Short mmCIF file of C-alpha atoms in Angstrom, two decimals:
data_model
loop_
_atom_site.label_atom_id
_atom_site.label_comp_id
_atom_site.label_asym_id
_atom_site.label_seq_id
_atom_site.Cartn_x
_atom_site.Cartn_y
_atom_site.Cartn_z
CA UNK A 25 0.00 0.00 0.00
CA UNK A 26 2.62 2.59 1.11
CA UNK A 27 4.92 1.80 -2.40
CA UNK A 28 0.90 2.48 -4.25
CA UNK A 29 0.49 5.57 -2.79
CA UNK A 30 4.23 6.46 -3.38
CA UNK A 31 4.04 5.64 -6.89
CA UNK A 32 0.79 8.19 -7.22
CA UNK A 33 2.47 11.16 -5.55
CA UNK A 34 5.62 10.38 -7.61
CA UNK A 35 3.64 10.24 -10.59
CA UNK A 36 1.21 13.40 -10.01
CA UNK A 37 4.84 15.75 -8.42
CA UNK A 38 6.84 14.68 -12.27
CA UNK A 39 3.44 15.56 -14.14
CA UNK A 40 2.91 19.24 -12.27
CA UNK A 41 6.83 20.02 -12.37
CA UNK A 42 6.72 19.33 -16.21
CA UNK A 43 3.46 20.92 -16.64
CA UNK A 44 4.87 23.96 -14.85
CA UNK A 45 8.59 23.90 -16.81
CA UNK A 46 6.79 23.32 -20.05
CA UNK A 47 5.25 27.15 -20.09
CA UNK A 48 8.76 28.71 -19.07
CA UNK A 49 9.58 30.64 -22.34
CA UNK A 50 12.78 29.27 -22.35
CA UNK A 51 11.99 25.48 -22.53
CA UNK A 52 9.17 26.65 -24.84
CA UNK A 53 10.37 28.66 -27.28
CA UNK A 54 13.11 25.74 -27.76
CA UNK A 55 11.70 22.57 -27.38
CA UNK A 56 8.32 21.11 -29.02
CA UNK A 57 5.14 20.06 -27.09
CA UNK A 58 6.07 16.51 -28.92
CA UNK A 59 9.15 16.09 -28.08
CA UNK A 60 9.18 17.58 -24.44
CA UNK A 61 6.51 15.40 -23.14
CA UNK A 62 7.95 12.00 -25.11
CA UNK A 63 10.76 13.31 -22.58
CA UNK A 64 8.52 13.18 -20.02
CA UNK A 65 7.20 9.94 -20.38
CA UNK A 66 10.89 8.51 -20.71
CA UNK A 67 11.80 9.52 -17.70
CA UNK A 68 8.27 8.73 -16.03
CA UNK A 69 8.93 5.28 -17.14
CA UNK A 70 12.17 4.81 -15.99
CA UNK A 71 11.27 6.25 -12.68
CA UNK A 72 8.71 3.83 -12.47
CA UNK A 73 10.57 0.71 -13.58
CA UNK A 74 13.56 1.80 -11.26
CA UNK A 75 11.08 1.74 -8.02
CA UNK A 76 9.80 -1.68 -8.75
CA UNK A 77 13.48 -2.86 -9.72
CA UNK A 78 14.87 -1.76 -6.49
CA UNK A 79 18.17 -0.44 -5.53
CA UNK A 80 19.55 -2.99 -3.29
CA UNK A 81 21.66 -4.86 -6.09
CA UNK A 82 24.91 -4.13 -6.96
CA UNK A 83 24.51 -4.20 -10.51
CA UNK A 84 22.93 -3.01 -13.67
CA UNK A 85 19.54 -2.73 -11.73
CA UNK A 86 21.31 -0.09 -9.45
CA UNK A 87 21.39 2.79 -11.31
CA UNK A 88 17.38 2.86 -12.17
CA UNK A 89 16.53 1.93 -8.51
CA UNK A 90 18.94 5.04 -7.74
CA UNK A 91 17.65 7.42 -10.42
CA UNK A 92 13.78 6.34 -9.21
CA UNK A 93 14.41 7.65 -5.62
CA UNK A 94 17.02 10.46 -6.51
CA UNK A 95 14.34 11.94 -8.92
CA UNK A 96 11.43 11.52 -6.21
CA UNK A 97 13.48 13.35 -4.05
CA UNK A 98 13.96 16.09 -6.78
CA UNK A 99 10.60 16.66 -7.84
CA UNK A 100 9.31 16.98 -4.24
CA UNK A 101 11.96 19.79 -3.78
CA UNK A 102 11.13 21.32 -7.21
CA UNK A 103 7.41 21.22 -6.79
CA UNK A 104 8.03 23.58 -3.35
CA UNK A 105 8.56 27.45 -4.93
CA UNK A 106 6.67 26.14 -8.09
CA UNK A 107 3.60 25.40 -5.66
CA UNK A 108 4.21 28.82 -3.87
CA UNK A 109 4.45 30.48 -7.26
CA UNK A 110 1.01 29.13 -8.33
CA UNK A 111 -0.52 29.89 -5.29
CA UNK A 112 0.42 33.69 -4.77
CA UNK A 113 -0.54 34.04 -8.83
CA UNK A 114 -3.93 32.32 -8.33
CA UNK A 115 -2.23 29.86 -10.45
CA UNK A 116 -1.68 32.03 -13.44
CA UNK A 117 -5.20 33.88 -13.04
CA UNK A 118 -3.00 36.97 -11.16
CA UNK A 119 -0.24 39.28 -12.57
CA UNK A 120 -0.02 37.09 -15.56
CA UNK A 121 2.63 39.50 -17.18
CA UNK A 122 5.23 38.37 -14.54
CA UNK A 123 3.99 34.99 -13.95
CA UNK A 124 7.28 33.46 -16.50
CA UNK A 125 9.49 35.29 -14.54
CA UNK A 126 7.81 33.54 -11.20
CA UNK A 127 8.02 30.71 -12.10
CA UNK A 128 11.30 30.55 -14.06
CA UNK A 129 12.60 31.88 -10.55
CA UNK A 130 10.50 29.27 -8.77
CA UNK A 131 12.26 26.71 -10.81
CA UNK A 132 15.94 27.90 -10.40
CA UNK A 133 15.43 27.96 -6.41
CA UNK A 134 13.94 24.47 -6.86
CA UNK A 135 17.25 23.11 -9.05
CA UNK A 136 19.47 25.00 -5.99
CA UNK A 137 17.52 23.45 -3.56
CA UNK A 138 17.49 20.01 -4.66
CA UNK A 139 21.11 20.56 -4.91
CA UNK A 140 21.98 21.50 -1.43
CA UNK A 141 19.64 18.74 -0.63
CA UNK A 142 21.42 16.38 -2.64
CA UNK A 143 24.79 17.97 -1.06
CA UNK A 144 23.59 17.62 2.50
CA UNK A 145 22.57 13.96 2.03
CA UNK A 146 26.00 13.11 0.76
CA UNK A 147 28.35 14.97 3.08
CA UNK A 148 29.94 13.25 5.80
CA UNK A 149 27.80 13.45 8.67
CA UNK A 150 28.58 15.68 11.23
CA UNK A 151 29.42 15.31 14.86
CA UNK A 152 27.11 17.08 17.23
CA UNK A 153 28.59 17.34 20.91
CA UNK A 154 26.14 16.92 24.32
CA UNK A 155 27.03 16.90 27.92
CA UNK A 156 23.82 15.08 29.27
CA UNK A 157 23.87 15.15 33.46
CA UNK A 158 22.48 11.50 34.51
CA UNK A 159 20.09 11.25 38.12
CA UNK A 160 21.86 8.18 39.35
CA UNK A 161 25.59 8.38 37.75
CA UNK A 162 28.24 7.54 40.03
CA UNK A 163 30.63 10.22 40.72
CA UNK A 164 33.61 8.21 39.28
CA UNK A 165 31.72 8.25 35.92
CA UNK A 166 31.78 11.63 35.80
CA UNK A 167 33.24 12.84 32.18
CA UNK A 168 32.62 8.99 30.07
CA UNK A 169 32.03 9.71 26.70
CA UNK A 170 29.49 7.98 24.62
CA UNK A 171 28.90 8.12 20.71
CA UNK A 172 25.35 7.23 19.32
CA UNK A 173 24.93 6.59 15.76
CA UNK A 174 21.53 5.46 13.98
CA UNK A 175 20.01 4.70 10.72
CA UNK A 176 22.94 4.07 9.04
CA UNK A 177 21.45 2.02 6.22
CA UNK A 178 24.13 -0.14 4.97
CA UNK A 179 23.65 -1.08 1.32
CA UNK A 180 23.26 -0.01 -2.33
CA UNK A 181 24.02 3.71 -1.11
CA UNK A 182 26.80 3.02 1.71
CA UNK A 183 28.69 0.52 2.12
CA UNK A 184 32.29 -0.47 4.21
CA UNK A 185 33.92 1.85 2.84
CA UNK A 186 31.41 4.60 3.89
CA UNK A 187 31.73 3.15 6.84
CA UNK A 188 34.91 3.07 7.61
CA UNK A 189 35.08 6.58 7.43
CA UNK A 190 32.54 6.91 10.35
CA UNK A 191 34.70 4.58 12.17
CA UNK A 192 37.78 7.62 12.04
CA UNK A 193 35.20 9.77 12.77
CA UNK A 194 34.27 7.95 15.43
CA UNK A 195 37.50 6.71 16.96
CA UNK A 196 39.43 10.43 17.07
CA UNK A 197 36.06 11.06 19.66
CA UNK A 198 37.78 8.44 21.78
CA UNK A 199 34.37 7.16 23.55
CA UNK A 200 33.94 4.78 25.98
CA UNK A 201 31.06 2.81 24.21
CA UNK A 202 29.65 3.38 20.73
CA UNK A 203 26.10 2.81 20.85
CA UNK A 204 24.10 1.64 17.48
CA UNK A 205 20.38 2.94 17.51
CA UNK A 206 19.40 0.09 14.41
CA UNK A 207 18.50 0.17 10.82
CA UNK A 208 22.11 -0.43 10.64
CA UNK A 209 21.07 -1.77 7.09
CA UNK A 210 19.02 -0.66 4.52
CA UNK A 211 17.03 -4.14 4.07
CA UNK A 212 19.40 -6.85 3.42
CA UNK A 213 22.25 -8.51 5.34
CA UNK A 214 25.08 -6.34 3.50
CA UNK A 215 27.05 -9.33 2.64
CA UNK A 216 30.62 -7.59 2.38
CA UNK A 217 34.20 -9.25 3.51
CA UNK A 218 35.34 -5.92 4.33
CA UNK A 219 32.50 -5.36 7.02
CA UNK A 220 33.95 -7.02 9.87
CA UNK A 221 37.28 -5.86 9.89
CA UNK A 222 36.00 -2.03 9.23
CA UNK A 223 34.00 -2.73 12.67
CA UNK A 224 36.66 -4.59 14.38
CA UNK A 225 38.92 -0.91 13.96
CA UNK A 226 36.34 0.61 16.31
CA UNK A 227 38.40 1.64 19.39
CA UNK A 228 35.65 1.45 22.82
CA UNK A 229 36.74 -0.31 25.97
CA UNK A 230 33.22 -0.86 27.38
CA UNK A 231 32.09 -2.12 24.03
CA UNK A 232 30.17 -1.48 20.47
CA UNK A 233 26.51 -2.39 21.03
CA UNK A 234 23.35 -2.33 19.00
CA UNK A 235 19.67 -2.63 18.74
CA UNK A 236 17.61 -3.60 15.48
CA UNK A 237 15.51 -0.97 13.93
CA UNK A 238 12.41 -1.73 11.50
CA UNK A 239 14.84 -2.35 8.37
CA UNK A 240 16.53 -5.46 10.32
CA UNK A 241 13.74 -7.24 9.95
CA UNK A 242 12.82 -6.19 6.14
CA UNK A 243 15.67 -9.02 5.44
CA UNK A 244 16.93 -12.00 6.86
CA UNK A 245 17.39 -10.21 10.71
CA UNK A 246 19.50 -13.28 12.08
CA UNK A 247 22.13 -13.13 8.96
CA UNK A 248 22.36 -9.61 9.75
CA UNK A 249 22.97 -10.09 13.37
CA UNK A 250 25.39 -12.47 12.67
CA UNK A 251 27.85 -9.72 10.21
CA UNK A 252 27.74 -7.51 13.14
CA UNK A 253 28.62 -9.63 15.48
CA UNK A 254 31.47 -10.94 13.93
CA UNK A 255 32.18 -7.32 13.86
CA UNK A 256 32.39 -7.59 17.64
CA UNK A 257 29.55 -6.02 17.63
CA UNK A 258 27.31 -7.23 20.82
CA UNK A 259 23.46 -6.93 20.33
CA UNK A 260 20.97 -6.12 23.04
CA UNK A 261 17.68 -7.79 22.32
CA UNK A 262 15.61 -7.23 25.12
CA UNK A 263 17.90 -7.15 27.81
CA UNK A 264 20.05 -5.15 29.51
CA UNK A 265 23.89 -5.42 31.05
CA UNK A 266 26.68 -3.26 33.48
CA UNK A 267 28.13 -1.48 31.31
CA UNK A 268 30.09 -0.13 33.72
CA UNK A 269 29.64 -0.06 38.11
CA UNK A 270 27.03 1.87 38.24
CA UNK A 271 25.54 2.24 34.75
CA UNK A 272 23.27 0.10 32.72
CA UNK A 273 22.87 -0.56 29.35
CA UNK A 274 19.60 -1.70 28.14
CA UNK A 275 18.36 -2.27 24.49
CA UNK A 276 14.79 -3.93 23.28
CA UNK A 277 14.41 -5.07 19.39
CA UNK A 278 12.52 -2.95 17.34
CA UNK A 279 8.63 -2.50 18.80
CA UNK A 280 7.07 -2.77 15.42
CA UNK A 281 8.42 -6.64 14.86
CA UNK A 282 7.16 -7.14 18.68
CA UNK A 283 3.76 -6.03 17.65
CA UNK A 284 3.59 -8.49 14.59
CA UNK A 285 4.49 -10.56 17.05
CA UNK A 286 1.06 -10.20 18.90
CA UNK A 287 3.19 -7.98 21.38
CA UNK A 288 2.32 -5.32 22.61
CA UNK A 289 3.87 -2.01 22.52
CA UNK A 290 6.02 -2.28 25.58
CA UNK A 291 6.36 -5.67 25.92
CA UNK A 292 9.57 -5.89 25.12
CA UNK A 293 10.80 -2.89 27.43
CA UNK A 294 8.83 -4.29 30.66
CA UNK A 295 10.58 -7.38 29.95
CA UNK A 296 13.92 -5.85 29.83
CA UNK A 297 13.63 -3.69 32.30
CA UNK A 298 11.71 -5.99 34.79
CA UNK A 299 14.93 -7.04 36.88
CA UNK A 300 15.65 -3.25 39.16
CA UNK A 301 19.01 -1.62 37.69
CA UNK A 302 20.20 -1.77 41.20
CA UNK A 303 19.86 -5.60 41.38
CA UNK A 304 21.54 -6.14 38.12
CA UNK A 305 24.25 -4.14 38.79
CA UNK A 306 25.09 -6.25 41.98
CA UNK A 307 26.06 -3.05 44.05
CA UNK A 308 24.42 -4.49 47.09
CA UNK A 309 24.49 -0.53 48.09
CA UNK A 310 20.82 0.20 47.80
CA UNK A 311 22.06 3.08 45.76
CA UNK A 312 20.14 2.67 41.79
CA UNK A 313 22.23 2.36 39.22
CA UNK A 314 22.54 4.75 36.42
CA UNK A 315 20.87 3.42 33.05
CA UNK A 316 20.91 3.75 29.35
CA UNK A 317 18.16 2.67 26.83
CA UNK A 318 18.69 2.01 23.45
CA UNK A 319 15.27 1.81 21.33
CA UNK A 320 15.64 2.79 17.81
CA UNK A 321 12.23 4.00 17.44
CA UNK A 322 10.51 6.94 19.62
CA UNK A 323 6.89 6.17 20.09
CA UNK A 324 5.47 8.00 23.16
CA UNK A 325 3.94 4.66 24.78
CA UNK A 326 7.72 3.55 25.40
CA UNK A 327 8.97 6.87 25.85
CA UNK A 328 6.68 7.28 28.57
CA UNK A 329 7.27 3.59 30.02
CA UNK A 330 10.72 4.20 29.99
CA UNK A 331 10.34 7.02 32.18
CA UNK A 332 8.29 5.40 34.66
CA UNK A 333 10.53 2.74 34.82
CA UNK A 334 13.68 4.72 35.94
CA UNK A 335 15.60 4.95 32.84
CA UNK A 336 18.20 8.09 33.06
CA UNK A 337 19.09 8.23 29.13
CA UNK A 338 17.06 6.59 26.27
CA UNK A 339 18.65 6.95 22.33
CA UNK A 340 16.71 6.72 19.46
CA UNK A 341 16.37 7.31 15.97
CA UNK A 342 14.09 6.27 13.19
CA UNK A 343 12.85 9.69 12.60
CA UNK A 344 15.51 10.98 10.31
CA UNK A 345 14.51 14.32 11.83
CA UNK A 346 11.88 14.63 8.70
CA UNK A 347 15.76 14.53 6.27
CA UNK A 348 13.55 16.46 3.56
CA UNK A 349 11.68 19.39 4.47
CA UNK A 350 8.09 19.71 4.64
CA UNK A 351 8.06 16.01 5.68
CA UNK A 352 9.29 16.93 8.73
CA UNK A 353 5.99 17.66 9.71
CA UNK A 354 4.11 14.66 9.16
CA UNK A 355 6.95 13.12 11.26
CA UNK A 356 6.58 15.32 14.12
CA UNK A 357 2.46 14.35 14.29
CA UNK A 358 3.34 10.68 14.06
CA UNK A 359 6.22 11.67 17.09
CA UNK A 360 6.08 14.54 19.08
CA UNK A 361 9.68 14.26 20.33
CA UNK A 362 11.11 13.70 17.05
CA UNK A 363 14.08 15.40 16.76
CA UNK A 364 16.89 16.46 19.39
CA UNK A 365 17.06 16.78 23.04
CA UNK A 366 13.91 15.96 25.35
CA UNK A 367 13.50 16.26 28.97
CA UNK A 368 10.68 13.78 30.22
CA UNK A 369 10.19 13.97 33.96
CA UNK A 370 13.51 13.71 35.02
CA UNK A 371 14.53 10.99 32.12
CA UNK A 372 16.34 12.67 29.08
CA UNK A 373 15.87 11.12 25.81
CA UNK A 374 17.69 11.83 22.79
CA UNK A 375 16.42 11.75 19.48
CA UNK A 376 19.13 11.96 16.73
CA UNK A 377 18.44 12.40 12.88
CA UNK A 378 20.65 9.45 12.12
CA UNK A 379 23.81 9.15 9.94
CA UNK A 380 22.52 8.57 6.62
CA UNK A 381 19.43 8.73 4.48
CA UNK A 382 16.59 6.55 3.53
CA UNK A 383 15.34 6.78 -0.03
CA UNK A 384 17.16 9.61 -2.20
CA UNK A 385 20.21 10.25 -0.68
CA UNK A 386 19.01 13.91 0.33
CA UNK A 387 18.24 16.05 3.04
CA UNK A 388 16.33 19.51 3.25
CA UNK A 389 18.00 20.95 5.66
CA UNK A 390 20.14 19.38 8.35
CA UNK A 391 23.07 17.00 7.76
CA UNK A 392 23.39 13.57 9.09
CA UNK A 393 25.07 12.94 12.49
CA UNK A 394 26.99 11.59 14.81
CA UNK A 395 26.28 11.91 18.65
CA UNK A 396 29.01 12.56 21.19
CA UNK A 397 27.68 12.37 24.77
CA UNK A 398 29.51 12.86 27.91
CA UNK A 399 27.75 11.97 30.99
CA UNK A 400 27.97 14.17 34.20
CA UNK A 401 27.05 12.98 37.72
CA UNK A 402 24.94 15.17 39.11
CA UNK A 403 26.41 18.40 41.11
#
C-alpha cells in the first residue's frame, strides 16, 4: 500500500513540475510540445521501472533503482517554490505579465535546492557534541564519553567503505562505548568481507553495542545479526547489562516486529527492564544504578514507560529528523519528540536524525550525524 500511494504522488509531483517547466519561455520557445513530453514519459517510465526494480543490487539494476528515488526526491523539492508560485498568482489567473518570470525563478530555487539537498545527504555526517547530566551516575563516571549513531542504512548507497570513514570519525572522539540505535542496514544482510574488519577498527573499551531498527527485519534479521557480530559487535535484544559499576545498558528489538508478534507495545521494554538496575548491577548498596536505553524508534507509549521505569538516558532514531523538508511535519504528528534533546520527567531522551538517508540520498535541511555524549554525575 505505502509503495501504491508512493508511486501516485511520484507520478502526479513529475506531471505538475513538467506541466509547470513546459510554459517557461525558455523550454518553450526551444523545445516542441512533442518532443518535451515524449521526454517526459521517458523519464516517467524509468522512474517507475527503477522503483519496482529496487536499488539494493549491486549491478545493472542499481542505477534505475537510484535514479527512481534520486528523482522523487527532486521533484518533491522542485514542486516547493513552483507550488508557492502558483498559489500567490492564483495559479496564473493573477499578474499574468510576470507569472514566467515567477516561475522561471521558482524553478531555479527548486534546481538550488534540490542541490543543497542532494549535497547535505552526501556529506559526511557531522558530529554534534552533548554533555547530558544523569540522576543516578556515580561520581567516578563523571566525564565517560558515549557516541550514538543510527540509521545508518548499509547497502546499495553506503557501504564499508562509507563506513569506515565513520569509524575515524568515530575513533578520534575516543568514547567509551559506541552505541548503534538500528537500521544499521538498509534491508538486506550487506554481505561484504570488508564489514567485519571495518568494525573490528572501532576503538571502545566498554564495548560497540546495537539494537535492530524496523529495516533489520525487512531481510533475513538473524544473517544480519550475525555480520555484526562478527564485527564484535554485541546486540541487546531485550535485555540489559553493566556497562560499567554503576551504569546500565539496556536495548529492546525494534517495537514494530514485537507487535507483529502479537506484542504489545512495551512488551519488550517491561521485559527488559523488569529485573531493578540496582539488582543487576550487583552493588548491594541500595544506591540505583545509572541506566541507558537504546530503542531505535521513539513512540510516546515507550517513551513514557521508559520514564516510569527509571531509565536516566534513552537513544533513538528512526525519525531521520523529517531529512527532507516539509516532511518533517508529518513526522513530528506521528512523534512529538522527534528530533533532538527531550526532557521527560527527570529521564532525558535523545532523538538523533541518524547518519545517513533513507530513499534519495538527500536532506532539506540538516546534515546527518553523529552523537558525542559525555555523561555528568549530578552536582
Amino acid at each position: 500500500m505505502f509503495s501504491i500511494v508512493l508511486n501516485i504522488i511520484g507520478t502526479l509531483l513529475h506531471l505538475y513540475v513538467a506541466a509547470r517547466l513546459a510554459t517557461l519561455p525558455a523550454i518553450g520557445s526551444r523545445i516542441a510540445p512533442r518532443a518535451w513530453w515524449s521526454g517526459v514519459l521517458f523519464i516517467w517510465l524509468v522512474y517507475i521501472a527503477g522503483v519496482h526494480i529496487g536499488d539494493e543490487a549491486l549491478d545493472w539494476r542499481w542505477w534505475p533503482g537510484q535514479f527512481a528515488l534520486t528523482w522523487l526526491g527532486i521533484v518533491v523539492v522542485m514542486a516547493l517554490p513552483l507550488l508557492a508560485v502558483d498559489i500567490v498568482t492564483g495559479f496564473g489567473a493573477w499578474w499574468r505579465a510576470a507569472v514566467p518570470a515567477l516561475r522561471g525563478g521558482a524553478a531555479l530555487a527548486g534546481l538550488l535546492l534540490a542541490a543543497f539537498a542532494l549535497f547535505q545527504g552526501m556529506r559526511a555526517p557531522v558530529v554534534v557534541e552533548h554533555e547530558v547530566v544523569l540522576r543516578n551516575l556515580p561520581g567516578a563516571l563523571d566525564g565517560t564519553v558515549i557516541v550514538a549513531l543510527s540509521d545508518i542504512h548499509l547497502g546499495a548507497q553506503r557501504r564499508s567503505q562509507w563506513l569506515g570513514q565513520r569509524v575515524q570519525q568515530i575513533n578520534a572522539l575516543q568514547p567509551a562505548a559506541v552505541l548503534m540505535l538500528g537500521d544499521l542496514v538498509e534491508n538486506d544482510p550487506v554481505r561484504d568481507a570488508r564489514l567485519a574488519p571495518t568494525l573490528r577498527a572501532l576503538e571502545a573499551p566498554l564495548g560497540v553495542w546495537a539494537v535492530t531498527g524496523n529495516h533489520e527485519f525487512y531481510g533475513d534479521v538473524d544473517a544480519t545479526v550475525r555480520e555484526f557480530q562478527e564485527g564484535g559487535v554485541r546486540w541487546l535484544r531485550d535485555r540489559q547489562v553493566e556497562l560499567a559499576p554503576g551504569l546500565m545498558l539496556a536495548g529492546i528489538d525494534d517495537i514494530g516486529a514485537a507487535m507483529r508478534r502479537g506484542d504489545k507495545l512495551t512488551t519488550g521494554l517491561a521485559r527488559t527492564l523488569a529485573v531493578p538496575a540496582a539488582a543487576v548491577a550487583g552493588t548491594g548498596t541500595g544506591t540505583r544504578a545509572a541506566t541507558i536505553l537504546m530503542a531505535h524508534i521513539p513512540a510516546t507509549g515507550v517513551v513514557d514507560a521508559a520514564g516510569a521505569l527509571g531509565v536516566d538516558l534513552m537513544l533513538s532514531g528512526h525519525t531521520h529528523g523529517g531529512q527532507i523538508w516539509p516532511f518533517s511535519y508529518a513526522v513530528q504528528r506521528r512523534f512529538p519528540r522527534f528530533v533532538g534533546a527531550h526532557d521527560i520527567g527527570g529521564m532525558i531522551l535523545y532523538v538523533t536524525r541518524g547518519a545517513g538517508s533513507w530513499g534519495p540520498r538527500m536532506r532539506l535541511w540538516q546534515p546527518g550525524e553523529i552523537i558525542k555524549l559525555t555523561l555528568r554525575a549530578p552536582s
